[in-house]
Coordinates of C-alpha atoms and ligand atoms in Angstrom, one line a residue:
M1058 CA -0.3 0.2 -0.5
N1059 CA 1.3 3.8 -1.0
E1060 CA 0.6 4.9 2.7
E1061 CA 0.5 8.9 1.2
T1062 CA -2.5 8.0 -1.8
G1063 CA -4.1 5.2 0.3
V1064 CA -4.0 3.0 -3.0
S1065 CA -2.4 -0.2 -4.1
T1066 CA 0.9 -0.3 -5.5
N1067 CA 0.3 -1.5 -9.1
T1068 CA 2.7 0.0 -11.5
T1069 CA 0.8 -0.2 -14.7
G1070 CA 0.6 3.6 -15.2
G1071 CA 4.6 4.9 -15.4
G1072 CA 5.4 4.4 -12.0
R1073 CA 2.0 5.7 -10.3
S1074 CA 0.6 4.1 -7.8
L1075 CA -3.0 3.1 -9.0
F1076 CA -6.1 1.9 -7.5
S1077 CA -6.4 -1.7 -7.3
G1078 CA -9.7 -1.6 -9.6
K1079 CA -12.4 -0.1 -9.8
M1080 CA -13.6 -0.4 -6.3
G1081 CA -11.1 0.7 -5.0
F1082 CA -11.5 3.5 -6.8
V1083 CA -15.4 4.1 -6.5
L1084 CA -14.9 3.2 -2.9
S1085 CA -12.8 5.9 -2.2
A1086 CA -14.3 8.4 -4.1
A1087 CA -16.9 7.4 -2.6
A1088 CA -15.5 7.7 0.6
S1089 CA -14.8 11.7 0.3
A1090 CA -18.1 12.2 -1.7
I1091 CA -20.4 10.6 1.3
G1092 CA -20.3 12.9 4.6
L1093 CA -21.1 16.0 6.3
G1094 CA -22.7 16.8 2.9
N1095 CA -25.1 14.2 2.4
L1096 CA -26.5 14.0 6.5
W1097 CA -26.0 17.2 7.8
R1098 CA -26.0 20.1 5.1
F1099 CA -28.5 18.5 2.4
P1100 CA -31.3 18.4 4.6
Y1101 CA -31.1 21.8 5.8
L1102 CA -30.6 23.3 3.0
A1103 CA -33.6 21.1 1.5
A1104 CA -35.5 21.9 4.0
K1105 CA -34.8 25.7 3.3
Y1106 CA -35.3 25.7 0.1
G1107 CA -38.7 24.5 -0.4
G1108 CA -38.6 20.4 -0.3
G1109 CA -39.7 18.5 -3.4
A1110 CA -38.6 21.9 -5.5
F1111 CA -35.1 21.5 -4.1
L1112 CA -35.0 17.6 -4.7
I1113 CA -35.3 18.2 -8.3
V1114 CA -33.4 21.1 -9.3
Y1115 CA -30.3 19.4 -6.9
L1116 CA -31.3 15.5 -8.7
L1117 CA -31.5 17.1 -12.6
L1118 CA -28.2 18.9 -11.5
V1119 CA -26.4 15.8 -10.0
A1120 CA -27.4 13.2 -13.0
T1121 CA -26.4 16.0 -16.0
F1122 CA -24.0 19.1 -14.5
G1123 CA -22.3 17.0 -12.1
F1124 CA -22.2 14.0 -14.6
A1125 CA -19.9 15.8 -17.0
L1126 CA -18.0 17.7 -14.7
M1127 CA -17.4 14.4 -12.9
M1128 CA -16.3 12.9 -16.1
A1129 CA -13.6 16.0 -17.1
E1130 CA -12.4 16.0 -13.8
V1131 CA -11.4 11.8 -13.9
G1132 CA -10.7 12.2 -17.1
L1133 CA -8.4 15.0 -16.8
G1134 CA -6.6 13.1 -14.1
R1135 CA -6.4 9.8 -15.7
K1136 CA -5.0 11.3 -19.2
T1137 CA -2.3 13.4 -17.4
R1138 CA -1.4 10.9 -14.5
L1139 CA -1.4 14.4 -12.1
S1140 CA -3.2 15.9 -9.5
T1141 CA -5.0 19.4 -10.3
I1142 CA -2.5 21.7 -10.7
G1143 CA -0.2 20.1 -12.7
A1144 CA -2.8 18.2 -14.2
Y1145 CA -4.0 21.4 -15.9
K1146 CA -0.1 23.6 -16.8
S1147 CA 0.8 19.9 -18.5
I1148 CA -1.7 20.0 -21.3
R1149 CA -2.0 24.2 -21.4
K1150 CA 1.0 26.2 -19.2
K1151 CA -1.7 29.0 -19.4
W1152 CA -4.4 27.5 -17.2
A1153 CA -3.0 26.0 -14.6
F1154 CA -4.7 29.2 -12.4
V1155 CA -7.2 26.9 -13.0
G1156 CA -5.5 24.3 -10.8
V1157 CA -4.3 26.7 -8.5
L1158 CA -8.0 28.2 -7.6
A1159 CA -9.5 24.8 -7.5
S1160 CA -6.8 24.2 -4.8
A1161 CA -7.4 27.3 -2.5
V1162 CA -11.4 25.5 -2.1
P1163 CA -10.4 22.6 0.4
F1164 CA -8.9 25.3 2.5
L1165 CA -12.0 26.7 2.7
I1166 CA -13.7 23.8 3.3
T1167 CA -11.6 21.9 5.7
P1168 CA -11.7 24.4 8.8
Y1169 CA -15.8 24.9 8.9
Y1170 CA -15.7 20.8 8.1
A1171 CA -13.7 20.5 11.2
V1172 CA -16.2 22.7 13.0
I1173 CA -19.1 20.8 12.2
G1174 CA -17.2 17.9 12.9
G1175 CA -16.5 18.6 16.5
W1176 CA -19.9 19.2 16.6
V1177 CA -20.8 15.4 16.1
T1178 CA -17.7 14.0 18.4
K1179 CA -19.4 16.1 21.0
Y1180 CA -23.0 14.1 20.4
T1181 CA -21.4 10.9 20.1
V1182 CA -19.7 11.5 23.3
S1183 CA -23.0 12.9 25.0
Y1184 CA -24.6 10.2 24.9
F1185 CA -22.3 8.2 25.8
T1186 CA -22.3 10.8 28.9
T1187 CA -26.0 12.0 29.4
P1188 CA -29.3 11.2 29.5
A1189 CA -30.9 11.0 25.9
D1190 CA -34.0 13.5 27.3
Q1191 CA -31.2 15.8 28.5
I1192 CA -29.8 16.1 25.1
A1193 CA -33.2 16.5 23.4
Q1194 CA -34.1 19.9 25.6
S1195 CA -34.3 22.5 23.0
G1196 CA -31.6 24.7 23.5
Y1197 CA -29.5 21.5 24.4
F1198 CA -27.2 22.2 21.3
T1199 CA -27.4 26.6 21.1
S1200 CA -26.0 26.7 24.5
F1201 CA -23.5 24.7 23.8
I1202 CA -21.9 26.7 20.7
T1203 CA -22.7 29.9 22.2
E1204 CA -21.2 29.7 25.8
V1205 CA -18.0 30.9 26.3
S1206 CA -15.9 27.7 27.8
P1207 CA -13.4 25.5 26.2
E1208 CA -15.5 23.0 25.5
T1209 CA -16.8 23.9 21.1
F1210 CA -13.0 24.1 21.0
V1211 CA -11.6 21.1 22.9
Y1212 CA -14.3 19.1 21.0
T1213 CA -12.8 20.5 17.2
F1214 CA -9.8 20.1 18.3
I1215 CA -10.4 16.6 18.9
F1216 CA -11.4 15.7 15.8
L1217 CA -9.0 17.1 13.8
A1218 CA -6.8 16.2 15.6
I1219 CA -8.4 12.5 14.6
C1220 CA -8.4 12.9 11.0
I1221 CA -4.5 14.5 11.0
A1222 CA -4.0 11.5 12.9
V1223 CA -4.4 9.3 10.5
V1224 CA -3.4 11.1 7.2
A1225 CA 0.3 11.0 9.4
F1226 CA 0.4 7.6 10.7
G1227 CA -0.8 6.6 7.1
V1228 CA -3.8 4.3 7.7
K1229 CA -6.1 6.1 5.7
S1230 CA -6.9 2.8 3.3
G1231 CA -7.6 0.5 6.1
V1232 CA -10.2 3.8 7.5
E1233 CA -11.6 4.0 4.1
K1234 CA -11.3 0.0 3.7
S1235 CA -13.8 0.3 7.2
S1236 CA -16.6 2.5 5.4
K1237 CA -17.4 -0.5 3.3
I1238 CA -19.2 -2.2 6.4
L1239 CA -19.7 1.3 8.3
M1240 CA -21.6 2.8 5.4
P1241 CA -24.0 0.2 5.1
V1242 CA -24.6 0.2 9.2
L1243 CA -24.5 3.7 8.6
I1244 CA -27.4 3.3 5.9
G1245 CA -29.6 0.4 8.4
M1246 CA -29.5 3.0 11.1
S1247 CA -30.8 5.7 8.8
V1248 CA -33.7 3.5 7.6
V1249 CA -34.6 2.7 11.3
I1250 CA -34.2 6.5 12.6
T1251 CA -36.6 7.8 9.0
V1252 CA -39.2 5.2 10.4
V1253 CA -39.3 5.5 13.5
G1254 CA -38.9 9.6 12.5
C1255 CA -42.2 9.3 9.7
M1256 CA -45.2 7.6 12.5
Q1257 CA -44.5 10.7 14.6
P1258 CA -47.8 12.7 14.2
G1259 CA -46.8 15.3 12.3
A1260 CA -44.4 13.8 10.4
A1261 CA -46.9 13.0 7.4
E1262 CA -46.8 16.6 6.2
G1263 CA -43.0 17.1 6.3
I1264 CA -42.4 13.6 3.8
A1265 CA -45.7 15.6 1.2
Y1266 CA -43.6 18.7 1.5
F1267 CA -39.9 16.6 1.0
L1268 CA -41.5 14.5 -2.1
I1269 CA -44.2 16.8 -4.0
P1270 CA -42.8 19.6 -5.4
D1271 CA -43.6 23.0 -5.1
F1272 CA -42.5 24.8 -8.5
S1273 CA -43.6 28.2 -7.2
K1274 CA -40.0 27.5 -4.4
I1275 CA -38.0 28.0 -7.2
S1276 CA -36.0 30.9 -7.0
V1277 CA -32.3 32.0 -8.6
E1278 CA -30.9 32.0 -5.0
M1279 CA -32.9 28.1 -4.9
V1280 CA -30.9 27.1 -7.6
V1281 CA -27.0 29.1 -6.4
A1282 CA -28.1 26.6 -3.7
A1283 CA -29.0 23.2 -5.0
M1284 CA -25.5 24.1 -7.8
G1285 CA -23.4 24.2 -4.6
Q1286 CA -24.7 21.1 -2.9
M1287 CA -24.1 19.1 -5.5
F1288 CA -19.8 20.3 -5.8
F1289 CA -19.5 19.7 -2.1
S1290 CA -21.6 17.1 -2.0
L1291 CA -20.4 15.0 -4.9
S1292 CA -16.7 16.8 -3.9
L1293 CA -16.6 18.3 -7.5
A1294 CA -14.6 21.5 -8.7
M1295 CA -12.0 21.2 -6.1
G1296 CA -9.3 19.7 -7.9
I1297 CA -10.1 16.7 -5.8
M1298 CA -11.6 14.2 -8.3
V1299 CA -8.5 15.2 -10.6
T1300 CA -6.2 13.8 -8.2
Y1301 CA -8.3 10.3 -7.6
G1302 CA -9.0 10.2 -11.5
S1303 CA -4.3 10.2 -11.9
Y1304 CA -4.6 7.1 -10.0
L1305 CA -7.4 5.2 -12.0
R1306 CA -6.4 2.1 -14.2
K1307 CA -6.8 2.8 -18.5
E1308 CA -8.8 0.0 -18.1
D1309 CA -11.3 0.5 -15.8
N1310 CA -14.7 2.2 -17.0
L1311 CA -14.9 5.2 -15.8
E1312 CA -18.3 6.2 -16.5
K1313 CA -19.8 3.1 -15.0
S1314 CA -17.7 4.3 -11.7
V1315 CA -18.8 8.0 -12.2
R1316 CA -22.6 7.0 -12.2
N1317 CA -21.9 4.2 -9.1
I1318 CA -20.6 7.7 -7.3
E1319 CA -23.3 9.7 -8.4
V1320 CA -26.0 7.2 -7.5
F1321 CA -24.5 6.5 -4.6
D1322 CA -23.9 9.8 -3.1
S1323 CA -27.5 10.7 -4.0
L1324 CA -29.6 8.1 -2.0
I1325 CA -27.5 8.2 1.4
A1326 CA -28.8 12.5 0.7
I1327 CA -32.3 11.8 -0.1
L1328 CA -32.1 9.1 2.9
A1329 CA -31.2 11.5 5.1
G1330 CA -33.4 14.0 3.9
F1331 CA -36.5 11.4 4.9
M1332 CA -34.3 11.1 7.8
I1333 CA -34.8 14.6 9.3
I1334 CA -36.9 16.8 7.2
P1335 CA -40.6 14.6 8.1
A1336 CA -39.0 14.6 12.3
C1337 CA -38.0 18.3 11.4
F1338 CA -42.2 19.0 11.3
A1339 CA -43.2 16.3 13.8
V1340 CA -40.5 18.3 16.5
T1341 CA -41.7 21.4 15.5
G1342 CA -45.0 20.5 15.4
S1343 CA -46.0 22.5 12.0
G1344 CA -43.9 23.1 8.6
A1345 CA -43.9 27.0 10.3
G1346 CA -41.2 25.9 12.8
V1347 CA -39.2 24.4 9.5
A1348 CA -37.8 27.5 7.6
E1349 CA -36.6 28.6 10.6
N1350 CA -35.0 26.0 12.8
A1351 CA -33.3 24.8 8.6
G1352 CA -30.3 25.8 9.5
P1353 CA -26.7 24.3 9.9
S1354 CA -28.1 23.5 13.2
L1355 CA -31.0 20.9 11.9
M1356 CA -29.5 17.5 12.7
F1357 CA -28.6 18.2 16.2
V1358 CA -31.7 19.3 17.2
V1359 CA -34.0 17.4 15.3
L1360 CA -32.6 14.0 15.7
P1361 CA -32.1 13.9 19.5
Q1362 CA -35.8 14.5 20.1
I1363 CA -35.9 11.5 17.7
F1364 CA -33.6 8.8 19.7
S1365 CA -35.8 9.6 22.4
Q1366 CA -39.1 8.0 21.4
F1367 CA -36.3 5.1 21.7
G1368 CA -37.1 5.5 25.7
P1369 CA -34.1 2.9 26.9
A1370 CA -32.7 2.6 24.4
A1371 CA -32.3 6.4 23.1
N1372 CA -29.1 7.0 24.1
F1373 CA -27.0 3.5 22.5
M1374 CA -29.1 4.6 19.3
G1375 CA -28.0 8.2 19.9
A1376 CA -24.1 7.2 20.4
A1377 CA -24.4 5.0 17.5
F1378 CA -25.8 7.0 15.5
F1379 CA -23.6 10.0 16.0
L1380 CA -20.5 7.5 16.0
L1381 CA -21.1 6.3 12.3
V1382 CA -21.5 10.2 11.5
L1383 CA -18.6 11.0 12.9
F1384 CA -16.8 7.9 10.5
A1385 CA -18.2 9.3 7.3
A1386 CA -17.6 13.0 8.3
A1387 CA -13.8 11.8 9.0
T1388 CA -13.8 10.1 6.2
S1389 CA -14.2 12.8 4.1
S1390 CA -12.4 15.4 6.4
I1391 CA -9.4 13.0 5.7
S1392 CA -9.2 13.5 2.1
L1393 CA -9.5 17.1 2.8
L1394 CA -7.4 16.9 4.1
E1395 CA -5.2 15.1 2.2
A1396 CA -5.2 16.9 -0.9
C1397 CA -4.3 20.5 1.3
I1398 CA -1.3 18.7 2.3
S1399 CA 0.2 17.2 -1.2
I1400 CA -0.8 20.9 -2.3
V1401 CA 1.7 22.6 0.2
S1402 CA 4.2 20.5 -0.5
D1403 CA 4.1 20.5 -4.1
G1404 CA 3.6 24.5 -4.0
L1405 CA 6.4 24.5 -1.2
K1406 CA 8.3 22.2 -2.7
C1407 CA 9.0 20.6 1.3
S1408 CA 9.1 18.0 2.3
R1409 CA 5.1 15.8 3.7
G1410 CA 5.8 15.7 7.2
K1411 CA 6.4 20.1 7.2
S1412 CA 3.7 20.5 5.0
I1413 CA 1.2 18.2 7.9
V1414 CA 3.0 21.0 10.1
I1415 CA 1.6 23.8 8.2
C1416 CA -1.6 22.2 7.2
S1417 CA -2.5 21.3 10.9
I1418 CA -1.4 24.8 11.7
F1419 CA -3.9 26.4 9.2
M1420 CA -6.6 24.1 10.3
F1421 CA -6.8 24.7 14.4
V1422 CA -6.2 28.9 13.4
V1423 CA -8.8 28.9 11.0
A1424 CA -11.6 26.5 12.9
T1425 CA -10.8 28.6 15.9
V1426 CA -11.9 31.5 14.6
V1427 CA -14.9 30.0 13.3
N1428 CA -15.7 28.7 16.5
M1429 CA -15.2 31.9 17.9
G1430 CA -17.9 33.5 15.5
Y1431 CA -20.4 31.5 18.0
N1432 CA -19.1 32.7 20.8
V1433 CA -16.5 34.8 22.0
W1434 CA -17.3 37.2 18.9
I1435 CA -20.8 37.7 19.9
G1436 CA -20.3 38.8 22.9
V1437 CA -18.1 41.1 22.4
D1438 CA -20.2 42.8 19.5
P1439 CA -24.3 41.3 19.2
E1440 CA -24.7 42.5 15.9
F1441 CA -21.4 41.2 14.0
V1442 CA -22.4 39.8 11.0
L1443 CA -19.3 39.3 8.4
F1444 CA -19.1 40.7 5.4
G1445 CA -23.2 40.9 5.9
I1446 CA -23.5 37.1 5.5
G1447 CA -25.3 34.8 7.8
Q1448 CA -27.7 36.2 10.5
Q1449 CA -27.4 38.6 12.7
G1450 CA -25.7 36.9 15.7
D1451 CA -25.9 33.6 14.2
H1452 CA -23.8 31.7 12.6
Q1453 CA -21.9 34.3 9.7
I1454 CA -17.9 33.4 9.9
L1455 CA -19.1 29.8 8.9
D1456 CA -21.6 31.0 6.8
F1457 CA -19.3 32.9 5.2
L1458 CA -16.6 30.4 4.3
D1459 CA -19.1 27.9 3.0
F1460 CA -20.6 31.1 0.7
L1461 CA -17.2 31.5 -0.6
S1462 CA -16.2 27.8 -1.4
N1463 CA -20.1 26.9 -2.8
T1464 CA -21.5 29.9 -4.5
I1465 CA -18.1 31.3 -5.3
M1466 CA -15.5 29.5 -5.9
M1467 CA -16.7 26.4 -6.9
P1468 CA -18.7 27.6 -9.8
I1469 CA -16.2 30.0 -11.2
V1470 CA -13.7 27.1 -11.0
A1471 CA -16.2 24.6 -12.9
L1472 CA -17.2 27.3 -15.2
L1473 CA -13.5 27.1 -16.0
T1474 CA -13.4 23.4 -16.2
C1475 CA -16.2 23.3 -18.4
I1476 CA -14.4 26.3 -20.5
F1477 CA -11.1 24.1 -20.5
V1478 CA -12.3 20.7 -21.7
G1479 CA -15.2 22.0 -24.4
W1480 CA -13.3 24.3 -25.6
I1481 CA -9.5 23.9 -25.0
I1482 CA -8.2 19.7 -24.9
K1483 CA -12.3 19.8 -26.5
P1484 CA -14.9 17.0 -25.8
K1485 CA -12.7 14.5 -27.5
A1486 CA -10.0 14.5 -25.6
V1487 CA -12.1 12.3 -22.5
I1488 CA -14.7 10.6 -24.3
E1489 CA -10.9 9.4 -26.1
E1490 CA -9.8 8.7 -22.6
V1491 CA -12.6 7.2 -21.6
E1492 CA -12.9 4.9 -24.5
Q1493 CA -10.0 2.8 -23.8
E1494 CA -9.5 -1.4 -23.4
G1495 CA -12.8 -1.7 -25.6
V1496 CA -14.7 0.3 -23.4
T1497 CA -17.6 2.6 -25.1
M1498 CA -18.7 5.5 -23.4
K1499 CA -22.4 5.4 -23.1
A1500 CA -23.6 9.5 -22.7
K1501 CA -21.1 11.1 -25.3
K1502 CA -24.1 13.8 -26.8
L1503 CA -24.8 14.2 -23.3
F1504 CA -21.2 14.9 -21.7
T1505 CA -20.2 17.1 -25.2
V1506 CA -23.7 19.6 -25.0
M1507 CA -23.1 19.8 -21.0
I1508 CA -19.8 20.5 -20.4
K1509 CA -18.9 22.7 -23.7
Y1510 CA -22.9 24.3 -24.0
I1511 CA -25.2 24.3 -21.4
A1512 CA -23.1 24.1 -18.0
P1513 CA -21.2 27.1 -19.3
V1514 CA -24.2 29.5 -20.3
F1515 CA -26.0 28.2 -17.2
T1516 CA -23.3 28.8 -14.4
V1517 CA -22.7 32.3 -16.0
A1518 CA -26.6 33.0 -15.9
I1519 CA -27.2 31.8 -12.8
L1520 CA -24.3 33.6 -11.1
I1521 CA -25.2 36.9 -12.6
G1522 CA -28.7 36.7 -11.8
Y1523 CA -27.5 35.9 -8.2
V1524 CA -25.4 38.9 -7.9
L1525 CA -28.5 40.8 -9.8
M1526 CA -30.6 39.6 -7.0
A1527 CA -28.4 39.6 -4.4
V1528 CA -27.6 43.7 -5.1
G1529 CA -31.5 44.0 -5.4
A1530 CA -31.7 44.9 -8.9
I1531 CA -34.2 42.1 -9.8
N1532 CA -36.4 39.5 -7.7
L1533 CA -35.9 36.2 -9.3
Ligands
PFF3009 N1 -17.8 15.6 -0.5 C1 -18.1 15.4 1.0 C2 -19.0 16.0 1.7 O1 -21.1 15.7 1.4 O2 -19.9 15.5 2.9 C3 -17.7 16.5 1.6 C4 -16.0 17.2 0.9 C5 -15.3 15.9 1.5 C6 -15.7 17.9 -0.1 C7 -13.7 15.9 0.2 C8 -14.5 17.7 -0.9 C9 -13.6 17.0 -0.4 F1 -12.7 16.5 -0.5

């Protein structure tokens, strides 16, 4: 095993370590893709932006834009056998900046991802130490994050330290292999929680909200949110899939692998939606409470109330569930960290050890600042809102980093990737990359039309619409 990449050593690709087979790639990419994006971020966005309407827009984007972009990124990686910056640079030197831009994204996401990871760690520990009814009380979550005490910081640090240790000691591949067992267990548990949640009084309204699309809810803001979520959840537009593609063998069917990852990732997001949205309706008593609660805290506020329905098994259910979520979050966070570390060691031409130290310091510092936004800075200035993003006294720094990465940087990287593949190297280059060793690409037309025309035009239109809306010039 290659400890740095976590892939088995099979050197048919010019000395580069390769995934041991299609499953190796699908598994590692899925371990990166499935995480808090599916379990925490998707449900609160779906609750916020109209349930069924958001789900439809999201799935449409995944099947078209997401498919084309993932094919382009993975294809680019396998073709060049290089990671992000190198991949663009080796084809057109001038385009290396797209790789640089993409590489900045994991540095924005990892610190706030670690803060949410810290919340999950706190809940895991709490279910071992505190009666479930107490955790289900209203105000439990808010007082945890807003109290000026070392607690939130300690949990973030524990989460980060675990991920850094895994990367530093090279046990990443072992962790990813364990996901083969733990992911199905997480899915099984989620199904049980969903069934119990959906049986609560009031939940039926939530099921309808999530399943019956109300198309009047579609807005520019919602489509931008769905697009950002698609990038985030599939780990796209940040160079990660280029790197993963570079470890893929020539004989593996790239198209099938990409479809597998997309289907798997979307199914888990839908399951999480069913687990949390109907429960939210039941817990808040009506649909009116949904919008108010549909923020980053949703999962942490709603699920404990469902767990408390399990009576004497409540603590066990809570502990097991959050432990599994913690695992899913850690595998994603590890892949984010790994990306940052290789970017720093390539960029600064320093050793991997040095790069781990630099990245760790950066992550600890930025995550601390994100955490402070909830407590220390609110105490100093209750009106504090960073650049007007987020709500007053609310989750400003986390929201700002999330906004900057998902709504600004990722659409720009995606747009540039489409232009690069669609117009500079041409879709044929990726199609030829897919069609090797007797493999035929099924969705050639979809890929070509998406990457050349629809995806770039759509991204530009939606971004312009969003900016005009934000400055108040239009109301869409
Ligand atoms: N896709 C992950 C999730 O949905 O939680 C987040 C993520 C992980 C993004 C790893 C990027 C990445 F490299």
